[in-house]
């Protein structure tokens, strides 16, 4: 009479209609729940002032009690009650089984536990048909717990003499099968009844029938039987490892095939846990084997684990998970091959062999494997290469830092070879003969991987560092002679500087490759200079060569900011070495070292305004400080060095942009004068300082008349300090009263003149000198007063002072700011 659709299409239409009815029913139930709460809240309000809710929507914000919502939803309360009831029943069942079990006979025990288990497992089927999913889940959880108790009771009654691990293995297998069958049967039975509650539909469960927890519980329990069986039969470590990996493979298969999220989560966690333990166990067995056959036998599980990981990555939908699986597979393969190589070849070739396997993994990038698997295997190769580089770190660090030990015993004699020169205080790392090969191979891989990519500069810089490390460790590895080792390191310096020049012309600026090459050249030069300290001729020859090389390189503007200071630093070391070789005392060597600041001043004057100016001046200043430190033990020589330093500073101050260097020149000249007076044991310094102070003050006065903007420090500071400071030092040790009196009067006059003419330099210098002279004169009386006072008086006075200062802190700060402003207004 009408055209009926095919049965499959009609079934699809009916399912769609039922889903729509379930969704509509859930919406109506939510609306009904809200109306019930609204009516209850309205009934609890007084008749007067109670708000009314609109009939078609949520309560209004100003509706009084109608706006209050329950703190816990009905489904939440229901779930809490069900979970608590299930837990209490489970605890009661456990207590009954463990405590009250002996009061019943065999029949009674079987009857009680059997009845409870059947009721707990059968009840959820009826509850699911009625749509009570949460209650069914709680009762089913009680039933699964009772099945465990049944297994325990069965062991105590019928299998008490069996091995515990063996029985546990069988019981766990049976329980996993029972729970799986129960989940399937419950789902099939529930599918013929109600299609789920409205709460389940609103929670996103749709109309899927059955219980949630039995199947994940069965999957978790299924990970135990094989492992428990292996323990029960006393299996060896190889068998236990194979069992762990087989179990992990089964869990992986379940995770790939399972449709429900909880089952997949449980399977993934179990597979990862078992697989990790199995892989670690297989790796330990492989690397601790005593012969190649045993190592190969232990490497087989690692190969199987790698195959399982690749298979899982092939079918898993998530690309990141596939990359991780391929990464783990690649590492397992390399670990297995490395374990075999460890016992099959000499120890030096184990890491190169593993590196070769890691490099071989890169071949998959050109195969037809899915892209995530290829990415994971390439990352595994990168991890292997990183481990190979880390293995070489002890040798590289020892080669770089070892020559520093020569600084403690310079010119102690030529070592036997390059290895003895470097590794004098630390032992030679084991299996280090192939380190240069490993570093060179990784550097080549970086260059190949970085070409034609945006990361080429970074890859080239990293490869340059690795190649430099390989060249640096080659002389100790080959045990070259000491002279050959020095020549090799010098060649590395020249090669690094040459490569930097080439990169400076070809790479975009600024280039990390160029900077890396120059830094490596600088580090190698320092290492070479320290290594040359074993022999006097080698020290002078190496330092002279390094000075010449860096001086030649700094002629170009690009490397000048780094090469010029390096040349000056090596020249400073060369001056010290020449002085020591000539048998000069350190104060005499200081004069030779002063040549370096002189050269730096000339170079800075010629390169004024370039990027190399400040580094050159800094290097020259450092050399000047070293000269002062060398001459400090000889006052006459120190005065000469200070005077020459003042001349260099004054020459630098002639440049317009370096006028502040005049302050340093004045300070150096003053210190030179004071040191000279001290060296001459002058007891009346005023005879030498006053003739200088008078003309200096006259010159300063005339300059301020011509240019009122000149500071008082520039005009009068040096002239006043020439006399006041030496006189103060002499008066501090003078036991007579005349010099302190005259100095105090002079300081008072200077202070008054500075206050009268509002000049900062006379005011500050006069006040400071007058205060120090007064303190020196009153010091004996202060000491007598302090000695006569009780010991509690100083702490008490200090406490009072602190209280007063704290009480007037703000006023003191205001006064200090006023004094600062007043001094600042002085000329």
JSON list of C-alpha atoms in Angstrom, two decimals, residues 377-531:
[
{"chain": "A", "resi": 377, "resn": "UNK", "atom": "CA", "xyz": [63.06, 7.36, 13.85]},
{"chain": "A", "resi": 378, "resn": "UNK", "atom": "CA", "xyz": [64.92, 10.50, 12.83]},
{"chain": "A", "resi": 379, "resn": "UNK", "atom": "CA", "xyz": [64.50, 11.84, 16.35]},
{"chain": "A", "resi": 380, "resn": "UNK", "atom": "CA", "xyz": [65.80, 8.56, 17.73]},
{"chain": "A", "resi": 381, "resn": "UNK", "atom": "CA", "xyz": [68.89, 9.03, 15.57]},
{"chain": "A", "resi": 382, "resn": "UNK", "atom": "CA", "xyz": [69.31, 12.55, 16.98]},
{"chain": "A", "resi": 383, "resn": "UNK", "atom": "CA", "xyz": [69.05, 11.20, 20.55]},
{"chain": "A", "resi": 384, "resn": "UNK", "atom": "CA", "xyz": [71.73, 8.59, 19.83]},
{"chain": "A", "resi": 385, "resn": "UNK", "atom": "CA", "xyz": [74.02, 11.25, 18.40]},
{"chain": "A", "resi": 386, "resn": "UNK", "atom": "CA", "xyz": [73.49, 13.44, 21.46]},
{"chain": "A", "resi": 387, "resn": "UNK", "atom": "CA", "xyz": [74.43, 10.55, 23.74]},
{"chain": "A", "resi": 388, "resn": "UNK", "atom": "CA", "xyz": [77.57, 9.96, 21.66]},
{"chain": "A", "resi": 389, "resn": "UNK", "atom": "CA", "xyz": [78.56, 13.61, 22.07]},
{"chain": "A", "resi": 390, "resn": "UNK", "atom": "CA", "xyz": [77.94, 13.45, 25.83]},
{"chain": "A", "resi": 391, "resn": "UNK", "atom": "CA", "xyz": [80.19, 10.40, 26.00]},
{"chain": "A", "resi": 392, "resn": "UNK", "atom": "CA", "xyz": [83.04, 12.50, 24.58]},
{"chain": "A", "resi": 393, "resn": "UNK", "atom": "CA", "xyz": [82.61, 15.38, 27.05]},
{"chain": "A", "resi": 394, "resn": "UNK", "atom": "CA", "xyz": [85.12, 14.09, 29.69]},
{"chain": "A", "resi": 395, "resn": "UNK", "atom": "CA", "xyz": [87.96, 13.94, 27.17]},
{"chain": "A", "resi": 396, "resn": "UNK", "atom": "CA", "xyz": [87.14, 17.34, 25.66]},
{"chain": "A", "resi": 397, "resn": "UNK", "atom": "CA", "xyz": [86.80, 18.97, 29.08]},
{"chain": "A", "resi": 398, "resn": "UNK", "atom": "CA", "xyz": [90.07, 17.45, 30.25]},
{"chain": "A", "resi": 399, "resn": "UNK", "atom": "CA", "xyz": [91.86, 18.65, 27.14]},
{"chain": "A", "resi": 400, "resn": "UNK", "atom": "CA", "xyz": [90.53, 22.20, 27.48]},
{"chain": "A", "resi": 401, "resn": "UNK", "atom": "CA", "xyz": [90.97, 22.58, 31.25]},
{"chain": "A", "resi": 402, "resn": "UNK", "atom": "CA", "xyz": [94.04, 20.38, 31.76]},
{"chain": "A", "resi": 403, "resn": "UNK", "atom": "CA", "xyz": [96.65, 22.94, 30.62]},
{"chain": "A", "resi": 404, "resn": "UNK", "atom": "CA", "xyz": [95.59, 25.29, 33.43]},
{"chain": "A", "resi": 405, "resn": "UNK", "atom": "CA", "xyz": [97.60, 23.07, 35.79]},
{"chain": "A", "resi": 406, "resn": "UNK", "atom": "CA", "xyz": [100.79, 24.33, 34.11]},
{"chain": "A", "resi": 407, "resn": "UNK", "atom": "CA", "xyz": [100.15, 27.81, 35.57]},
{"chain": "A", "resi": 408, "resn": "UNK", "atom": "CA", "xyz": [100.97, 26.45, 39.04]},
{"chain": "A", "resi": 409, "resn": "UNK", "atom": "CA", "xyz": [104.39, 25.14, 37.90]},
{"chain": "A", "resi": 410, "resn": "UNK", "atom": "CA", "xyz": [105.62, 27.20, 34.94]},
{"chain": "A", "resi": 411, "resn": "UNK", "atom": "CA", "xyz": [108.75, 26.15, 33.08]},
{"chain": "A", "resi": 412, "resn": "UNK", "atom": "CA", "xyz": [108.90, 22.85, 34.94]},
{"chain": "A", "resi": 413, "resn": "UNK", "atom": "CA", "xyz": [110.18, 20.92, 31.95]},
{"chain": "A", "resi": 414, "resn": "UNK", "atom": "CA", "xyz": [109.05, 19.54, 28.60]},
{"chain": "A", "resi": 415, "resn": "UNK", "atom": "CA", "xyz": [106.48, 16.70, 29.05]},
{"chain": "A", "resi": 416, "resn": "UNK", "atom": "CA", "xyz": [106.91, 13.34, 27.39]},
{"chain": "A", "resi": 417, "resn": "UNK", "atom": "CA", "xyz": [104.04, 13.84, 24.92]},
{"chain": "A", "resi": 418, "resn": "UNK", "atom": "CA", "xyz": [100.86, 15.83, 24.38]},
{"chain": "A", "resi": 419, "resn": "UNK", "atom": "CA", "xyz": [98.82, 13.53, 26.60]},
{"chain": "A", "resi": 420, "resn": "UNK", "atom": "CA", "xyz": [101.20, 13.96, 29.55]},
{"chain": "A", "resi": 421, "resn": "UNK", "atom": "CA", "xyz": [101.12, 17.73, 29.05]},
{"chain": "A", "resi": 422, "resn": "UNK", "atom": "CA", "xyz": [97.33, 17.87, 29.24]},
{"chain": "A", "resi": 423, "resn": "UNK", "atom": "CA", "xyz": [96.35, 15.06, 31.62]},
{"chain": "A", "resi": 424, "resn": "UNK", "atom": "CA", "xyz": [98.84, 15.68, 34.39]},
{"chain": "A", "resi": 425, "resn": "UNK", "atom": "CA", "xyz": [96.52, 15.88, 37.40]},
{"chain": "A", "resi": 426, "resn": "UNK", "atom": "CA", "xyz": [93.49, 13.95, 36.10]},
{"chain": "A", "resi": 427, "resn": "UNK", "atom": "CA", "xyz": [93.29, 10.37, 34.78]},
{"chain": "A", "resi": 428, "resn": "UNK", "atom": "CA", "xyz": [92.87, 9.57, 31.10]},
{"chain": "A", "resi": 429, "resn": "UNK", "atom": "CA", "xyz": [89.19, 8.73, 30.32]},
{"chain": "A", "resi": 430, "resn": "UNK", "atom": "CA", "xyz": [88.62, 5.07, 29.41]},
{"chain": "A", "resi": 431, "resn": "UNK", "atom": "CA", "xyz": [87.77, 4.03, 25.85]},
{"chain": "A", "resi": 432, "resn": "UNK", "atom": "CA", "xyz": [88.54, 7.53, 24.56]},
{"chain": "A", "resi": 433, "resn": "UNK", "atom": "CA", "xyz": [90.58, 6.57, 21.50]},
{"chain": "A", "resi": 434, "resn": "UNK", "atom": "CA", "xyz": [87.64, 6.96, 19.10]},
{"chain": "A", "resi": 435, "resn": "UNK", "atom": "CA", "xyz": [86.34, 10.28, 20.44]},
{"chain": "A", "resi": 436, "resn": "UNK", "atom": "CA", "xyz": [87.70, 12.32, 17.48]},
{"chain": "A", "resi": 437, "resn": "UNK", "atom": "CA", "xyz": [85.96, 9.95, 15.05]},
{"chain": "A", "resi": 438, "resn": "UNK", "atom": "CA", "xyz": [82.65, 10.25, 16.90]},
{"chain": "A", "resi": 439, "resn": "UNK", "atom": "CA", "xyz": [82.81, 14.05, 17.06]},
{"chain": "A", "resi": 440, "resn": "UNK", "atom": "CA", "xyz": [83.73, 14.34, 13.39]},
{"chain": "A", "resi": 441, "resn": "UNK", "atom": "CA", "xyz": [80.89, 11.99, 12.37]},
{"chain": "A", "resi": 442, "resn": "UNK", "atom": "CA", "xyz": [78.29, 13.93, 14.34]},
{"chain": "A", "resi": 443, "resn": "UNK", "atom": "CA", "xyz": [79.61, 17.20, 12.89]},
{"chain": "A", "resi": 444, "resn": "UNK", "atom": "CA", "xyz": [79.24, 15.78, 9.37]},
{"chain": "A", "resi": 445, "resn": "UNK", "atom": "CA", "xyz": [75.68, 14.69, 10.15]},
{"chain": "A", "resi": 446, "resn": "UNK", "atom": "CA", "xyz": [74.83, 18.19, 11.36]},
{"chain": "A", "resi": 447, "resn": "UNK", "atom": "CA", "xyz": [76.18, 19.72, 8.19]},
{"chain": "A", "resi": 448, "resn": "UNK", "atom": "CA", "xyz": [74.18, 17.31, 6.03]},
{"chain": "A", "resi": 449, "resn": "UNK", "atom": "CA", "xyz": [71.00, 17.79, 8.05]},
{"chain": "A", "resi": 450, "resn": "UNK", "atom": "CA", "xyz": [71.25, 21.58, 8.06]},
{"chain": "A", "resi": 451, "resn": "UNK", "atom": "CA", "xyz": [71.96, 22.19, 4.40]},
{"chain": "A", "resi": 452, "resn": "UNK", "atom": "CA", "xyz": [69.19, 23.83, 2.37]},
{"chain": "A", "resi": 453, "resn": "UNK", "atom": "CA", "xyz": [67.19, 24.59, 5.54]},
{"chain": "A", "resi": 454, "resn": "UNK", "atom": "CA", "xyz": [66.47, 27.72, 7.53]},
{"chain": "A", "resi": 455, "resn": "UNK", "atom": "CA", "xyz": [68.50, 26.30, 10.44]},
{"chain": "A", "resi": 456, "resn": "UNK", "atom": "CA", "xyz": [71.69, 26.03, 8.42]},
{"chain": "A", "resi": 457, "resn": "UNK", "atom": "CA", "xyz": [73.61, 28.76, 10.36]},
{"chain": "A", "resi": 458, "resn": "UNK", "atom": "CA", "xyz": [72.84, 27.14, 13.73]},
{"chain": "A", "resi": 459, "resn": "UNK", "atom": "CA", "xyz": [73.68, 23.67, 12.43]},
{"chain": "A", "resi": 460, "resn": "UNK", "atom": "CA", "xyz": [76.92, 24.94, 10.92]},
{"chain": "A", "resi": 461, "resn": "UNK", "atom": "CA", "xyz": [77.90, 26.62, 14.19]},
{"chain": "A", "resi": 462, "resn": "UNK", "atom": "CA", "xyz": [77.21, 23.42, 16.15]},
{"chain": "A", "resi": 463, "resn": "UNK", "atom": "CA", "xyz": [79.15, 21.36, 13.61]},
{"chain": "A", "resi": 464, "resn": "UNK", "atom": "CA", "xyz": [82.02, 23.84, 13.88]},
{"chain": "A", "resi": 465, "resn": "UNK", "atom": "CA", "xyz": [82.15, 23.38, 17.66]},
{"chain": "A", "resi": 466, "resn": "UNK", "atom": "CA", "xyz": [82.21, 19.60, 17.28]},
{"chain": "A", "resi": 467, "resn": "UNK", "atom": "CA", "xyz": [84.89, 19.72, 14.60]},
{"chain": "A", "resi": 468, "resn": "UNK", "atom": "CA", "xyz": [86.97, 22.02, 16.80]},
{"chain": "A", "resi": 469, "resn": "UNK", "atom": "CA", "xyz": [86.63, 19.58, 19.70]},
{"chain": "A", "resi": 470, "resn": "UNK", "atom": "CA", "xyz": [87.69, 16.69, 17.46]},
{"chain": "A", "resi": 471, "resn": "UNK", "atom": "CA", "xyz": [90.80, 18.57, 16.31]},
{"chain": "A", "resi": 472, "resn": "UNK", "atom": "CA", "xyz": [91.63, 19.65, 19.87]},
{"chain": "A", "resi": 473, "resn": "UNK", "atom": "CA", "xyz": [91.57, 16.14, 21.34]},
{"chain": "A", "resi": 474, "resn": "UNK", "atom": "CA", "xyz": [93.44, 14.56, 18.44]},
{"chain": "A", "resi": 475, "resn": "UNK", "atom": "CA", "xyz": [97.03, 15.25, 19.71]},
{"chain": "A", "resi": 476, "resn": "UNK", "atom": "CA", "xyz": [96.41, 13.66, 23.15]},
{"chain": "A", "resi": 477, "resn": "UNK", "atom": "CA", "xyz": [94.63, 10.71, 21.58]},
{"chain": "A", "resi": 478, "resn": "UNK", "atom": "CA", "xyz": [97.48, 10.09, 19.12]},
{"chain": "A", "resi": 479, "resn": "UNK", "atom": "CA", "xyz": [100.06, 10.84, 21.83]},
{"chain": "A", "resi": 480, "resn": "UNK", "atom": "CA", "xyz": [101.94, 13.28, 19.63]},
{"chain": "A", "resi": 481, "resn": "UNK", "atom": "CA", "xyz": [105.09, 14.91, 20.92]},
{"chain": "A", "resi": 482, "resn": "UNK", "atom": "CA", "xyz": [104.83, 18.07, 23.00]},
{"chain": "A", "resi": 483, "resn": "UNK", "atom": "CA", "xyz": [106.07, 20.26, 20.17]},
{"chain": "A", "resi": 484, "resn": "UNK", "atom": "CA", "xyz": [103.71, 18.63, 17.68]},
{"chain": "A", "resi": 485, "resn": "UNK", "atom": "CA", "xyz": [100.83, 19.22, 20.09]},
{"chain": "A", "resi": 486, "resn": "UNK", "atom": "CA", "xyz": [101.68, 22.92, 20.29]},
{"chain": "A", "resi": 487, "resn": "UNK", "atom": "CA", "xyz": [101.88, 23.16, 16.50]},
{"chain": "A", "resi": 488, "resn": "UNK", "atom": "CA", "xyz": [98.54, 21.35, 16.16]},
{"chain": "A", "resi": 489, "resn": "UNK", "atom": "CA", "xyz": [96.78, 23.74, 18.53]},
{"chain": "A", "resi": 490, "resn": "UNK", "atom": "CA", "xyz": [98.36, 26.72, 16.80]},
{"chain": "A", "resi": 491, "resn": "UNK", "atom": "CA", "xyz": [97.04, 25.36, 13.52]},
{"chain": "A", "resi": 492, "resn": "UNK", "atom": "CA", "xyz": [93.58, 25.15, 15.06]},
{"chain": "A", "resi": 493, "resn": "UNK", "atom": "CA", "xyz": [93.80, 28.83, 16.04]},
{"chain": "A", "resi": 494, "resn": "UNK", "atom": "CA", "xyz": [94.83, 29.89, 12.53]},
{"chain": "A", "resi": 495, "resn": "UNK", "atom": "CA", "xyz": [92.22, 27.63, 10.92]},
{"chain": "A", "resi": 496, "resn": "UNK", "atom": "CA", "xyz": [89.44, 29.01, 13.14]},
{"chain": "A", "resi": 497, "resn": "UNK", "atom": "CA", "xyz": [90.40, 32.60, 12.34]},
{"chain": "A", "resi": 498, "resn": "UNK", "atom": "CA", "xyz": [90.61, 31.77, 8.64]},
{"chain": "A", "resi": 499, "resn": "UNK", "atom": "CA", "xyz": [87.23, 30.07, 8.70]},
{"chain": "A", "resi": 500, "resn": "UNK", "atom": "CA", "xyz": [85.80, 33.13, 10.44]},
{"chain": "A", "resi": 501, "resn": "UNK", "atom": "CA", "xyz": [87.17, 35.35, 7.67]},
{"chain": "A", "resi": 502, "resn": "UNK", "atom": "CA", "xyz": [85.64, 33.09, 5.02]},
{"chain": "A", "resi": 503, "resn": "UNK", "atom": "CA", "xyz": [82.29, 32.99, 6.82]},
{"chain": "A", "resi": 504, "resn": "UNK", "atom": "CA", "xyz": [82.38, 36.76, 7.24]},
{"chain": "A", "resi": 505, "resn": "UNK", "atom": "CA", "xyz": [82.41, 37.12, 3.47]},
{"chain": "A", "resi": 506, "resn": "UNK", "atom": "CA", "xyz": [79.82, 34.45, 2.68]},
{"chain": "A", "resi": 507, "resn": "UNK", "atom": "CA", "xyz": [77.38, 34.49, 5.60]},
{"chain": "A", "resi": 508, "resn": "UNK", "atom": "CA", "xyz": [74.86, 37.26, 6.33]},
{"chain": "A", "resi": 509, "resn": "UNK", "atom": "CA", "xyz": [75.84, 39.58, 9.14]},
{"chain": "A", "resi": 510, "resn": "UNK", "atom": "CA", "xyz": [75.72, 39.13, 12.04]},
{"chain": "A", "resi": 511, "resn": "UNK", "atom": "CA", "xyz": [76.43, 35.43, 11.60]},
{"chain": "A", "resi": 512, "resn": "UNK", "atom": "CA", "xyz": [76.56, 32.92, 14.49]},
{"chain": "A", "resi": 513, "resn": "UNK", "atom": "CA", "xyz": [79.11, 30.92, 12.47]},
{"chain": "A", "resi": 514, "resn": "UNK", "atom": "CA", "xyz": [81.58, 33.82, 12.38]},
{"chain": "A", "resi": 515, "resn": "UNK", "atom": "CA", "xyz": [81.19, 34.63, 16.07]},
{"chain": "A", "resi": 516, "resn": "UNK", "atom": "CA", "xyz": [81.53, 30.96, 17.02]},
{"chain": "A", "resi": 517, "resn": "UNK", "atom": "CA", "xyz": [84.72, 30.56, 14.98]},
{"chain": "A", "resi": 518, "resn": "UNK", "atom": "CA", "xyz": [86.32, 33.62, 16.57]},
{"chain": "A", "resi": 519, "resn": "UNK", "atom": "CA", "xyz": [85.39, 32.56, 20.08]},
{"chain": "A", "resi": 520, "resn": "UNK", "atom": "CA", "xyz": [86.83, 29.10, 19.43]},
{"chain": "A", "resi": 521, "resn": "UNK", "atom": "CA", "xyz": [90.04, 30.69, 18.17]},
{"chain": "A", "resi": 522, "resn": "UNK", "atom": "CA", "xyz": [90.25, 32.79, 21.33]},
{"chain": "A", "resi": 523, "resn": "UNK", "atom": "CA", "xyz": [89.62, 29.80, 23.63]},
{"chain": "A", "resi": 524, "resn": "UNK", "atom": "CA", "xyz": [92.20, 27.73, 21.78]},
{"chain": "A", "resi": 525, "resn": "UNK", "atom": "CA", "xyz": [94.77, 30.52, 22.02]},
{"chain": "A", "resi": 526, "resn": "UNK", "atom": "CA", "xyz": [94.34, 30.72, 25.79]},
{"chain": "A", "resi": 527, "resn": "UNK", "atom": "CA", "xyz": [94.61, 26.95, 26.02]},
{"chain": "A", "resi": 528, "resn": "UNK", "atom": "CA", "xyz": [97.74, 27.01, 23.86]},
{"chain": "A", "resi": 529, "resn": "UNK", "atom": "CA", "xyz": [99.32, 29.76, 25.97]},
{"chain": "A", "resi": 530, "resn": "UNK", "atom": "CA", "xyz": [98.74, 27.76, 29.14]},
{"chain": "A", "resi": 531, "resn": "UNK", "atom": "CA", "xyz": [100.06, 24.59, 27.51]}
]
